[in-house]
Amino acid sequence: MHFSPDRPAFFVNPDYRPMAGANKAVIDPATLETVGAITAAGDGEIDATLTAATKAQATWKKLDAKSRARHLHAVANAIEAADFTRCAELMVREMGKPYPEAIGEIANCAPIFRYYAEMARDDAGKIAGTTQTGSFQYARYEPYGVSVHIMPYNFPILLMCWTVAASLAAGNACIIKPAEATTLSTLEYMTVFRSLPEGLVSCLPGGAATAQALISSDRTHAVAFTGSVAAGKAVAVACAERMKPCVIEAGGSDPLIISEHAPLEVAAAGSVTAAFHLTGQVCTSAERFFVVDAVHDRFVDLFADRTRALRIGNGMDKTEIGPLVSEAARAKVMRLVDDAIAHGAKAVTGGRIPPSHNTGWFYEPTILTGVTPDMAIVREECFGPVAAICRVKDFDEAIRLANDSPFGLGASVFTTDLAEAHEAAERLEAGMVWVNNPLIDNDALPFGGWKASGLGRELGRQGLDAFRRSKMVIIDHKPAIQDWWYPYPDSWFREAGGRKHV
C-alpha cells in the first residue's frame, strides 16, 4: 500500500496498512484548510503491531554487532538518498514549521544512525578486575525487547531518530507513536526503514489512549517520551507501576542570561533564534531573560530591532515565524502575555495577533520588559514566541533567579568573561548549558533535563544505555571447591560457654 494523507494508515515495516477507525481531519494551522486524515489505532491494529515487533526482535537481538551496524548504515544511506520534499511539505502543512527547517530536520538524521551503529559495535560490555583468581568477571549489555517512542510535534522526525537509532543499535524493536499533529509526515518518513527486517519498526497513530495501551502492554519493555511536563509525569508513573524503564524529556522554561560582559550584537542575534526559533515551540527555547542592569537598555534595543525584521507567514513562503500549532497553543501564549501586561510588563514588540494574518494561529514575536519573577509567564512554560525580560542588578542575581524554577532543561549565557562562563556552567541547575551559542546539540553528548524537565538522557553513551540492560557474568574456568562454601570449618567458630558461635 502506498501512503496517502487522505487514507488513514499505520506502518509495520515494510508495509502501510489501512486503518478502520473514525477519521479525524488534520488542519493546516496557517490556512485552516484540511491537509488529510488520521485515525487512532484500535485494539486489533495495536495487537498486530506488537505481534510483528515481538517476532522481529527475537531475531534482531541475536544478530551480531557488525551485521546490526550494517543495517543501521543502510538506514542512513536511505536517508541521504531520499527526496523528502513531500514529507517536508506535509510537516509544514500539519504544524506550520517553515519549510527550510522542515526539510533540514528530515534530511539530516543520517548521522545519528551512523553514530549508534558504531557505538554499539564498540561498547558491548566491561571486563572487571577479578575478585578471585581463576575467575573471569564481566558485564554484558542486552536489549530490553520492544521499545515505545512517544513523539512530540515540534521535531517529530529528529527526536524520533535520536531514540529509535539508539534502541535499534541496542537490539530492540521499535514502535513509534507519533504526535497527532505530525502523524502524516512521520508516516511518510517511515520508508527509510524498509531495508530493516520485517516488523522491526512500526508507526502506530493515535492519541493518549494509544500511548497508554502501548505502555501498559506486557509486550513492551522500555519507553521514550518527549512532551509536556504533565504528560511526562503521567508516562513516568505508568512506567513505574510496571517497573518499566523510561526516558522522559519534558520541556521547560529555559533562562538566558545577558552579562554586563556580553558581546551585545552577538547576544541580540543569538537571542532572536533562542527565543523565536520554530515560533518559540522548542523545548529548549529561551523564555526567561535575565539582563544585567548595566547593559539592559542597549540589549533590548538591539534585540527588538532584530526581532522586528522577522517575517511572519505560511511556512511554505519566505518566513521565519509560522503559526502556532493550534488554537489552544496560541490561547495559552495570549493568556500569559496579557497577564504579564496587566501586572506591569510592557510589550516592546508584538503582544498581539498580526493584523495581516487573521486566518490561522499566528502571533507576533513578543519581547516583554518590566517582567518580575512572580509573574505567571516566568513560572509556567509558555511554548510560544515570547521573550520575558527581567532586569537584574548583577550576574549573581541572574544565576539565582535562573535557578528559581521547577524546570531545568537548558540554560544560556552570553558573556566574554571566562570566569563567568565557568561559573555559569557550574552553578546553573540545568541538564545543558550554552555559552554564547544557544540550542545546539551533539550526538555524542547527553541531552536531557534536571528537576521537572525529565528523567534519563538521550544521545551519547547514556542514550544507548537507556535501551539496554546490564548482566553481570562470573565464569570460573577452573572449577574448584571454594573455602567459603558450606559447611563452615570448625576453626571459623569460637567457643563461648561451652557453645559454638559464629
Short mmCIF file of C-alpha atoms in Angstrom, two decimals:
data_model
loop_
_atom_site.label_atom_id
_atom_site.label_comp_id
_atom_site.label_asym_id
_atom_site.label_seq_id
_atom_site.Cartn_x
_atom_site.Cartn_y
_atom_site.Cartn_z
CA MET A 1 0.00 0.00 0.00
CA HIS A 2 1.29 3.46 -0.92
CA PHE A 3 0.84 6.06 1.82
CA SER A 4 -1.69 8.81 1.14
CA PRO A 5 -2.56 11.60 3.60
CA ASP A 6 -6.24 11.11 2.78
CA ARG A 7 -6.33 7.40 3.64
CA PRO A 8 -5.54 6.70 7.32
CA ALA A 9 -2.89 4.04 7.70
CA PHE A 10 -0.35 2.60 10.11
CA PHE A 11 3.07 1.22 9.25
CA VAL A 12 4.61 -2.15 10.06
CA ASN A 13 7.86 -2.43 8.19
CA PRO A 14 7.89 -2.62 5.20
CA ASP A 15 4.19 -2.00 4.55
CA TYR A 16 1.49 0.58 5.15
CA ARG A 17 -1.75 -0.99 6.32
CA PRO A 18 -5.22 0.61 6.14
CA MET A 19 -6.97 1.59 9.38
CA ALA A 20 -10.64 1.05 10.14
CA GLY A 21 -11.42 3.68 12.81
CA ALA A 22 -13.23 7.00 12.57
CA ASN A 23 -11.31 9.66 10.69
CA LYS A 24 -10.04 12.86 12.28
CA ALA A 25 -9.22 15.77 9.97
CA VAL A 26 -5.70 17.23 10.01
CA ILE A 27 -5.91 21.03 9.80
CA ASP A 28 -3.21 23.38 8.48
CA PRO A 29 -2.59 25.89 11.33
CA ALA A 30 -1.71 28.62 8.81
CA THR A 31 -4.69 28.35 6.47
CA LEU A 32 -7.16 26.21 8.48
CA GLU A 33 -7.54 24.04 5.39
CA THR A 34 -7.75 20.25 5.63
CA VAL A 35 -4.45 18.51 4.93
CA GLY A 36 -5.52 14.91 5.33
CA ALA A 37 -6.99 12.49 7.83
CA ILE A 38 -5.75 10.27 10.65
CA THR A 39 -7.28 7.54 12.77
CA ALA A 40 -6.42 6.29 16.24
CA ALA A 41 -5.25 2.68 16.34
CA GLY A 42 -7.76 0.12 17.54
CA ASP A 43 -7.11 -2.99 19.60
CA GLY A 44 -6.59 -5.14 16.52
CA GLU A 45 -4.04 -2.79 14.99
CA ILE A 46 -2.17 -2.48 18.29
CA ASP A 47 -2.11 -6.26 18.65
CA ALA A 48 -0.85 -6.76 15.09
CA THR A 49 1.91 -4.22 15.64
CA LEU A 50 3.01 -5.79 18.93
CA THR A 51 2.98 -9.27 17.41
CA ALA A 52 5.15 -8.17 14.49
CA ALA A 53 7.58 -6.30 16.75
CA THR A 54 7.94 -9.24 19.15
CA LYS A 55 8.66 -11.65 16.32
CA ALA A 56 11.17 -9.32 14.66
CA GLN A 57 13.03 -8.56 17.89
CA ALA A 58 13.55 -12.24 18.67
CA THR A 59 15.75 -12.50 15.58
CA TRP A 60 17.25 -8.98 15.71
CA LYS A 61 18.64 -9.43 19.24
CA LYS A 62 20.63 -12.47 18.09
CA LEU A 63 22.28 -10.59 15.24
CA ASP A 64 25.99 -9.90 15.64
CA ALA A 65 27.05 -6.28 16.21
CA LYS A 66 28.67 -5.90 12.79
CA SER A 67 25.55 -7.05 10.94
CA ARG A 68 23.31 -4.85 13.08
CA ALA A 69 25.57 -1.88 12.33
CA ARG A 70 25.34 -2.65 8.62
CA HIS A 71 21.56 -2.42 8.82
CA LEU A 72 21.72 0.96 10.60
CA HIS A 73 24.15 2.29 8.00
CA ALA A 74 21.66 1.16 5.34
CA VAL A 75 19.01 3.34 7.03
CA ALA A 76 21.46 6.25 6.97
CA ASN A 77 22.11 5.60 3.27
CA ALA A 78 18.36 5.63 2.58
CA ILE A 79 18.00 8.96 4.40
CA GLU A 80 20.84 10.50 2.42
CA ALA A 81 19.45 9.25 -0.90
CA ALA A 82 15.78 10.11 -0.40
CA ASP A 83 13.81 13.04 -1.78
CA PHE A 84 11.98 14.42 1.26
CA THR A 85 10.16 17.27 -0.48
CA ARG A 86 6.74 15.71 0.03
CA CYS A 87 7.49 14.79 3.63
CA ALA A 88 8.68 18.32 4.42
CA GLU A 89 5.65 19.89 2.79
CA LEU A 90 3.38 17.65 4.85
CA MET A 91 5.16 18.76 8.04
CA VAL A 92 4.77 22.43 7.09
CA ARG A 93 1.07 21.98 6.39
CA GLU A 94 0.46 19.88 9.53
CA MET A 95 2.12 22.06 12.14
CA GLY A 96 3.34 25.28 10.48
CA LYS A 97 7.11 24.83 10.55
CA PRO A 98 8.95 26.97 7.94
CA TYR A 99 9.98 24.78 5.00
CA PRO A 100 13.79 25.23 5.39
CA GLU A 101 13.52 23.96 8.98
CA ALA A 102 11.28 21.05 7.99
CA ILE A 103 13.50 19.83 5.16
CA GLY A 104 16.60 20.34 7.29
CA GLU A 105 15.24 18.28 10.16
CA ILE A 106 14.03 15.49 7.91
CA ALA A 107 17.14 15.21 5.77
CA ASN A 108 19.78 15.48 8.47
CA CYS A 109 19.08 12.38 10.57
CA ALA A 110 21.57 10.03 8.95
CA PRO A 111 24.47 10.83 11.34
CA ILE A 112 22.62 9.58 14.42
CA PHE A 113 22.15 6.13 12.85
CA ARG A 114 25.84 6.01 11.92
CA TYR A 115 26.87 7.15 15.41
CA TYR A 116 24.89 4.46 17.21
CA ALA A 117 25.80 1.80 14.65
CA GLU A 118 29.44 2.19 15.62
CA MET A 119 28.83 2.98 19.30
CA ALA A 120 27.04 -0.36 19.77
CA ARG A 121 29.81 -2.17 17.89
CA ASP A 122 32.47 -0.63 20.10
CA ASP A 123 30.82 -0.90 23.52
CA ALA A 124 29.22 -4.24 24.31
CA GLY A 125 30.30 -4.70 27.92
CA LYS A 126 33.05 -4.33 30.52
CA ILE A 127 35.66 -6.70 31.89
CA ALA A 128 36.27 -6.02 35.57
CA GLY A 129 39.35 -6.67 37.59
CA THR A 130 38.73 -10.12 39.05
CA THR A 131 37.97 -10.57 42.73
CA GLN A 132 39.19 -14.13 42.68
CA THR A 133 41.99 -15.96 40.91
CA GLY A 134 40.80 -18.12 38.07
CA SER A 135 37.52 -16.26 37.66
CA PHE A 136 36.51 -14.26 34.55
CA GLN A 137 34.17 -11.47 35.63
CA TYR A 138 32.41 -9.09 33.27
CA ALA A 139 29.23 -7.19 32.44
CA ARG A 140 27.37 -7.60 29.18
CA TYR A 141 24.59 -5.44 27.75
CA GLU A 142 21.40 -6.86 26.34
CA PRO A 143 18.26 -5.29 24.79
CA TYR A 144 15.02 -4.89 26.70
CA GLY A 145 12.80 -6.18 23.91
CA VAL A 146 10.27 -3.80 22.34
CA SER A 147 10.59 -0.06 22.95
CA VAL A 148 7.81 2.53 22.63
CA HIS A 149 8.63 6.00 21.29
CA ILE A 150 6.03 8.69 22.07
CA MET A 151 6.90 11.71 19.96
CA PRO A 152 6.21 15.47 20.09
CA TYR A 153 5.03 17.64 17.21
CA ASN A 154 7.84 20.20 17.19
CA PHE A 155 10.70 17.96 15.98
CA PRO A 156 8.79 14.79 15.12
CA ILE A 157 11.44 13.21 12.88
CA LEU A 158 14.70 14.30 14.52
CA LEU A 159 13.72 13.36 18.07
CA MET A 160 12.24 10.10 16.85
CA CYS A 161 15.53 9.21 15.14
CA TRP A 162 17.52 10.04 18.28
CA THR A 163 15.84 7.33 20.35
CA VAL A 164 14.97 4.86 17.59
CA ALA A 165 18.58 4.72 16.39
CA ALA A 166 19.82 4.06 19.92
CA SER A 167 17.15 1.44 20.61
CA LEU A 168 17.76 -0.43 17.35
CA ALA A 169 21.51 -0.37 17.98
CA ALA A 170 20.88 -1.87 21.41
CA GLY A 171 18.92 -4.76 19.83
CA ASN A 172 15.30 -3.72 20.38
CA ALA A 173 12.31 -3.48 18.07
CA CYS A 174 10.68 -0.03 17.96
CA ILE A 175 7.05 1.12 17.93
CA ILE A 176 6.62 4.83 17.21
CA LYS A 177 3.53 6.65 18.46
CA PRO A 178 3.68 9.97 16.55
CA ALA A 179 2.19 13.23 17.75
CA GLU A 180 -1.31 13.64 16.38
CA ALA A 181 -0.28 16.98 14.87
CA THR A 182 2.55 15.44 12.84
CA THR A 183 1.28 11.94 12.09
CA LEU A 184 1.23 12.38 8.32
CA SER A 185 4.85 13.48 7.91
CA THR A 186 6.02 10.82 10.36
CA LEU A 187 4.23 8.10 8.41
CA GLU A 188 5.65 9.43 5.15
CA TYR A 189 9.16 9.18 6.64
CA MET A 190 8.81 5.50 7.52
CA THR A 191 10.03 4.36 4.09
CA VAL A 192 13.64 4.94 5.21
CA PHE A 193 13.30 1.85 7.44
CA ARG A 194 12.31 -0.55 4.67
CA SER A 195 15.77 -2.11 4.47
CA LEU A 196 15.39 -3.35 8.05
CA PRO A 197 13.95 -6.78 8.91
CA GLU A 198 10.18 -7.16 8.62
CA GLY A 199 8.24 -5.79 11.60
CA LEU A 200 11.25 -4.28 13.37
CA VAL A 201 10.00 -0.68 13.15
CA SER A 202 6.36 0.34 13.29
CA CYS A 203 4.41 3.61 13.37
CA LEU A 204 1.07 3.46 15.14
CA PRO A 205 -1.10 6.64 15.02
CA GLY A 206 -3.31 7.68 17.89
CA GLY A 207 -3.60 9.89 20.96
CA ALA A 208 -3.19 9.39 24.68
CA ALA A 209 -5.22 6.16 24.70
CA THR A 210 -2.89 4.58 22.14
CA ALA A 211 0.15 5.62 24.17
CA GLN A 212 -1.41 4.20 27.33
CA ALA A 213 -2.17 0.91 25.62
CA LEU A 214 1.42 0.57 24.42
CA ILE A 215 2.91 1.48 27.80
CA SER A 216 0.65 -0.90 29.71
CA SER A 217 1.23 -3.85 27.37
CA ASP A 218 3.26 -6.77 28.70
CA ARG A 219 4.81 -6.96 25.23
CA THR A 220 6.63 -3.61 25.52
CA HIS A 221 9.65 -3.18 27.74
CA ALA A 222 11.00 0.41 27.59
CA VAL A 223 9.55 3.84 26.81
CA ALA A 224 10.94 7.07 25.37
CA PHE A 225 8.75 10.16 25.73
CA THR A 226 9.08 13.81 24.73
CA GLY A 227 6.32 16.28 25.54
CA SER A 228 4.79 18.35 28.32
CA VAL A 229 5.68 18.04 31.99
CA ALA A 230 2.16 16.89 32.88
CA ALA A 231 2.15 14.16 30.23
CA GLY A 232 5.73 13.21 31.12
CA LYS A 233 4.77 12.67 34.75
CA ALA A 234 1.83 10.50 33.68
CA VAL A 235 4.11 8.39 31.48
CA ALA A 236 6.68 8.07 34.28
CA VAL A 237 4.01 6.93 36.75
CA ALA A 238 2.58 4.42 34.29
CA CYS A 239 6.06 3.01 33.68
CA ALA A 240 6.89 2.92 37.40
CA GLU A 241 3.76 0.89 38.13
CA ARG A 242 5.09 -1.73 35.72
CA MET A 243 8.79 -1.38 36.66
CA LYS A 244 9.35 -0.39 33.03
CA PRO A 245 12.36 1.85 32.29
CA CYS A 246 11.68 5.18 30.61
CA VAL A 247 13.43 8.24 29.25
CA ILE A 248 11.39 11.40 29.80
CA GLU A 249 12.17 14.74 28.12
CA ALA A 250 9.51 17.05 29.50
CA GLY A 251 10.35 20.56 28.35
CA GLY A 252 10.88 23.60 30.49
CA SER A 253 11.18 27.36 30.70
CA ASP A 254 14.83 27.97 29.88
CA PRO A 255 16.67 31.01 31.20
CA LEU A 256 19.02 33.18 29.15
CA ILE A 257 21.46 35.49 30.95
CA ILE A 258 22.92 38.63 29.40
CA SER A 259 26.01 39.57 31.41
CA GLU A 260 27.47 43.07 31.53
CA HIS A 261 30.39 41.44 29.65
CA ALA A 262 28.13 40.08 26.89
CA PRO A 263 29.01 40.72 23.23
CA LEU A 264 25.74 42.59 22.72
CA GLU A 265 25.47 42.38 18.93
CA VAL A 266 26.09 38.62 19.06
CA ALA A 267 23.82 38.25 22.08
CA ALA A 268 20.94 40.07 20.38
CA ALA A 269 21.26 37.95 17.23
CA GLY A 270 21.54 34.71 19.18
CA SER A 271 18.62 35.63 21.41
CA VAL A 272 16.31 36.04 18.41
CA THR A 273 16.89 32.41 17.44
CA ALA A 274 16.91 31.20 21.05
CA ALA A 275 13.53 32.77 21.75
CA PHE A 276 11.72 32.60 18.43
CA HIS A 277 13.01 29.54 16.57
CA LEU A 278 10.00 27.47 15.45
CA THR A 279 7.75 30.24 16.82
CA GLY A 280 9.11 29.50 20.30
CA GLN A 281 7.83 25.92 20.18
CA VAL A 282 11.15 24.35 21.14
CA CYS A 283 11.65 22.57 24.47
CA THR A 284 14.92 24.46 24.90
CA SER A 285 13.58 27.85 23.77
CA ALA A 286 14.85 30.75 25.88
CA GLU A 287 11.75 32.05 27.66
CA ARG A 288 13.10 33.81 30.78
CA PHE A 289 15.69 36.51 30.10
CA PHE A 290 17.81 37.94 32.91
CA VAL A 291 19.64 41.04 31.70
CA VAL A 292 22.15 42.85 33.90
CA ASP A 293 21.14 46.45 34.52
CA ALA A 294 24.32 47.96 33.04
CA VAL A 295 23.51 46.65 29.54
CA HIS A 296 19.74 46.19 29.78
CA ASP A 297 18.54 49.11 27.66
CA ARG A 298 21.14 48.66 24.93
CA PHE A 299 20.46 44.93 24.68
CA VAL A 300 16.68 45.45 24.50
CA ASP A 301 17.10 47.97 21.67
CA LEU A 302 19.31 45.61 19.65
CA PHE A 303 17.11 42.60 20.39
CA ALA A 304 13.95 44.46 19.39
CA ASP A 305 15.47 45.76 16.13
CA ARG A 306 16.39 42.24 15.04
CA THR A 307 13.03 40.84 16.13
CA ARG A 308 11.07 43.39 14.10
CA ALA A 309 12.88 42.16 10.98
CA LEU A 310 11.40 38.66 11.27
CA ARG A 311 8.87 37.67 8.62
CA ILE A 312 5.54 36.18 9.69
CA GLY A 313 3.61 33.87 7.41
CA ASN A 314 2.86 30.46 5.96
CA GLY A 315 5.77 28.08 6.34
CA MET A 316 5.72 27.45 2.59
CA ASP A 317 6.56 31.13 1.99
CA LYS A 318 9.75 33.04 2.84
CA THR A 319 9.19 33.32 6.56
CA GLU A 320 10.84 32.74 9.91
CA ILE A 321 7.73 32.89 12.10
CA GLY A 322 4.99 30.42 11.21
CA PRO A 323 1.76 29.82 13.10
CA LEU A 324 1.49 28.13 16.45
CA VAL A 325 0.42 24.52 16.16
CA SER A 326 -3.15 25.04 17.35
CA GLU A 327 -5.72 27.49 18.64
CA ALA A 328 -5.20 26.18 22.18
CA ALA A 329 -1.44 26.75 21.95
CA ARG A 330 -1.97 30.37 20.89
CA ALA A 331 -4.61 30.92 23.57
CA LYS A 332 -2.10 29.89 26.26
CA VAL A 333 0.51 32.32 24.91
CA MET A 334 -2.05 35.13 24.80
CA ARG A 335 -3.17 34.41 28.36
CA LEU A 336 0.36 34.60 29.72
CA VAL A 337 1.27 37.76 27.78
CA ASP A 338 -1.95 39.52 28.72
CA ASP A 339 -1.45 38.57 32.37
CA ALA A 340 2.11 39.95 32.36
CA ILE A 341 0.99 43.24 30.81
CA ALA A 342 -1.86 43.51 33.33
CA HIS A 343 0.73 43.19 36.10
CA GLY A 344 3.02 45.91 34.75
CA ALA A 345 5.07 44.40 31.92
CA LYS A 346 5.47 46.27 28.63
CA ALA A 347 5.37 44.78 25.13
CA VAL A 348 8.34 46.27 23.27
CA THR A 349 7.46 44.19 20.22
CA GLY A 350 4.44 42.04 19.44
CA GLY A 351 1.91 41.23 22.11
CA ARG A 352 -0.83 40.73 19.54
CA ILE A 353 -2.18 38.72 16.63
CA PRO A 354 -0.62 40.18 13.46
CA PRO A 355 -3.28 42.26 11.64
CA SER A 356 -2.18 40.86 8.29
CA HIS A 357 -2.70 37.24 9.41
CA ASN A 358 -6.19 36.94 10.84
CA THR A 359 -6.58 33.40 9.49
CA GLY A 360 -4.56 30.73 11.27
CA TRP A 361 -2.93 30.60 14.67
CA PHE A 362 -0.35 33.36 14.21
CA TYR A 363 1.12 35.53 16.97
CA GLU A 364 3.74 38.23 16.67
CA PRO A 365 7.18 37.58 18.20
CA THR A 366 6.93 39.37 21.52
CA ILE A 367 9.50 40.99 23.80
CA LEU A 368 8.27 41.91 27.26
CA THR A 369 10.22 44.18 29.61
CA GLY A 370 9.46 45.05 33.21
CA VAL A 371 8.79 41.39 33.94
CA THR A 372 9.09 40.26 37.56
CA PRO A 373 9.90 36.74 38.78
CA ASP A 374 6.47 36.24 40.34
CA MET A 375 4.55 36.62 37.05
CA ALA A 376 2.86 33.58 35.55
CA ILE A 377 4.88 33.93 32.34
CA VAL A 378 8.03 33.28 34.38
CA ARG A 379 6.57 30.45 36.45
CA GLU A 380 4.95 28.49 33.58
CA GLU A 381 6.21 27.11 30.28
CA CYS A 382 4.92 29.49 27.59
CA PHE A 383 5.97 27.50 24.50
CA GLY A 384 5.42 30.39 22.15
CA PRO A 385 7.22 33.37 20.56
CA VAL A 386 7.71 35.36 23.77
CA ALA A 387 10.87 36.62 25.49
CA ALA A 388 10.12 37.78 29.05
CA ILE A 389 12.92 40.09 30.24
CA CYS A 390 13.73 40.66 33.91
CA ARG A 391 16.21 43.42 34.76
CA VAL A 392 18.77 42.24 37.37
CA LYS A 393 21.49 44.09 39.23
CA ASP A 394 24.35 41.67 38.56
CA PHE A 395 25.45 38.25 37.33
CA ASP A 396 24.93 36.64 40.73
CA GLU A 397 21.28 37.70 40.86
CA ALA A 398 20.80 36.43 37.31
CA ILE A 399 22.09 32.98 38.28
CA ARG A 400 19.92 32.89 41.39
CA LEU A 401 16.73 33.81 39.52
CA ALA A 402 17.55 31.50 36.63
CA ASN A 403 17.64 28.61 39.12
CA ASP A 404 14.40 29.71 40.81
CA SER A 405 12.23 27.46 38.66
CA PRO A 406 10.70 23.98 38.80
CA PHE A 407 12.25 23.36 35.37
CA GLY A 408 15.84 22.55 34.47
CA LEU A 409 16.22 21.59 30.82
CA GLY A 410 18.72 24.06 29.35
CA ALA A 411 20.20 27.45 30.17
CA SER A 412 22.11 30.01 28.08
CA VAL A 413 24.60 32.73 28.90
CA PHE A 414 26.20 35.46 26.82
CA THR A 415 29.49 36.70 28.24
CA THR A 416 33.11 37.28 27.26
CA ASP A 417 34.27 36.84 30.85
CA LEU A 418 35.88 33.41 31.20
CA ALA A 419 35.21 33.27 34.93
CA GLU A 420 31.51 33.95 34.37
CA ALA A 421 31.34 31.27 31.70
CA HIS A 422 32.79 28.63 34.01
CA GLU A 423 30.71 29.80 36.96
CA ALA A 424 27.55 29.56 34.87
CA ALA A 425 28.43 26.03 33.79
CA GLU A 426 28.95 25.07 37.43
CA ARG A 427 26.07 26.90 39.12
CA LEU A 428 23.17 26.71 36.65
CA GLU A 429 20.68 23.98 37.56
CA ALA A 430 20.06 22.54 34.12
CA GLY A 431 20.91 19.49 32.09
CA MET A 432 22.54 21.61 29.38
CA VAL A 433 24.37 24.96 29.47
CA TRP A 434 25.23 27.02 26.40
CA VAL A 435 27.69 29.90 26.50
CA ASN A 436 27.44 32.31 23.52
CA ASN A 437 25.79 29.68 21.27
CA PRO A 438 22.33 28.53 22.44
CA LEU A 439 20.31 25.48 21.44
CA ILE A 440 22.94 23.37 19.65
CA ASP A 441 23.38 19.67 20.44
CA ASN A 442 25.95 16.95 19.82
CA ASP A 443 25.19 13.30 19.06
CA ALA A 444 27.99 12.29 21.40
CA LEU A 445 26.80 14.31 24.44
CA PRO A 446 23.79 13.57 26.69
CA PHE A 447 20.62 15.58 26.08
CA GLY A 448 18.05 15.96 28.86
CA GLY A 449 16.93 17.93 31.86
CA TRP A 450 17.06 18.26 35.62
CA LYS A 451 14.16 18.69 38.05
CA ALA A 452 10.72 18.59 36.40
CA SER A 453 12.28 18.68 32.95
CA GLY A 454 12.87 14.98 32.71
CA LEU A 455 14.42 11.64 33.60
CA GLY A 456 17.30 9.95 31.85
CA ARG A 457 19.18 11.11 28.77
CA GLU A 458 19.06 10.87 25.01
CA LEU A 459 22.17 10.91 22.79
CA GLY A 460 25.70 9.94 23.75
CA ARG A 461 26.58 6.74 25.58
CA GLN A 462 23.78 7.36 28.07
CA GLY A 463 21.31 7.44 25.19
CA LEU A 464 22.38 3.93 24.19
CA ASP A 465 22.37 2.63 27.76
CA ALA A 466 18.76 3.81 28.14
CA PHE A 467 17.69 0.98 25.82
CA ARG A 468 19.79 -1.89 27.17
CA ARG A 469 20.19 -3.66 30.48
CA SER A 470 23.32 -4.99 32.06
CA LYS A 471 24.02 -8.52 33.16
CA MET A 472 26.89 -9.43 35.48
CA VAL A 473 28.60 -12.68 34.47
CA ILE A 474 31.08 -14.70 36.58
CA ILE A 475 32.84 -17.64 34.91
CA ASP A 476 35.29 -19.81 36.79
CA HIS A 477 37.11 -21.64 34.02
CA LYS A 478 38.91 -23.90 36.52
CA PRO A 479 36.13 -25.26 38.71
CA ALA A 480 37.18 -25.69 42.32
CA ILE A 481 35.52 -26.09 45.72
CA GLN A 482 35.66 -22.68 47.40
CA ASP A 483 36.74 -22.36 51.03
CA TRP A 484 33.74 -20.14 51.89
CA TRP A 485 31.13 -22.67 50.78
CA TYR A 486 29.05 -24.65 53.30
CA PRO A 487 29.75 -26.31 55.63
CA TYR A 488 32.00 -23.93 57.55
CA PRO A 489 35.14 -25.43 59.11
CA ASP A 490 35.13 -25.65 62.91
CA SER A 491 38.05 -23.23 63.07
CA TRP A 492 35.71 -20.45 61.89
CA PHE A 493 33.69 -20.73 65.14
CA ARG A 494 34.68 -19.53 68.59
CA GLU A 495 34.00 -21.27 71.96
CA ALA A 496 31.67 -19.41 74.39
CA GLY A 497 30.26 -21.05 77.50
CA GLY A 498 30.56 -24.47 76.02
CA ARG A 499 28.60 -23.45 72.92
CA LYS A 500 29.94 -22.61 69.49
CA HIS A 501 29.08 -19.26 67.90
CA VAL A 502 29.98 -17.84 64.52
#
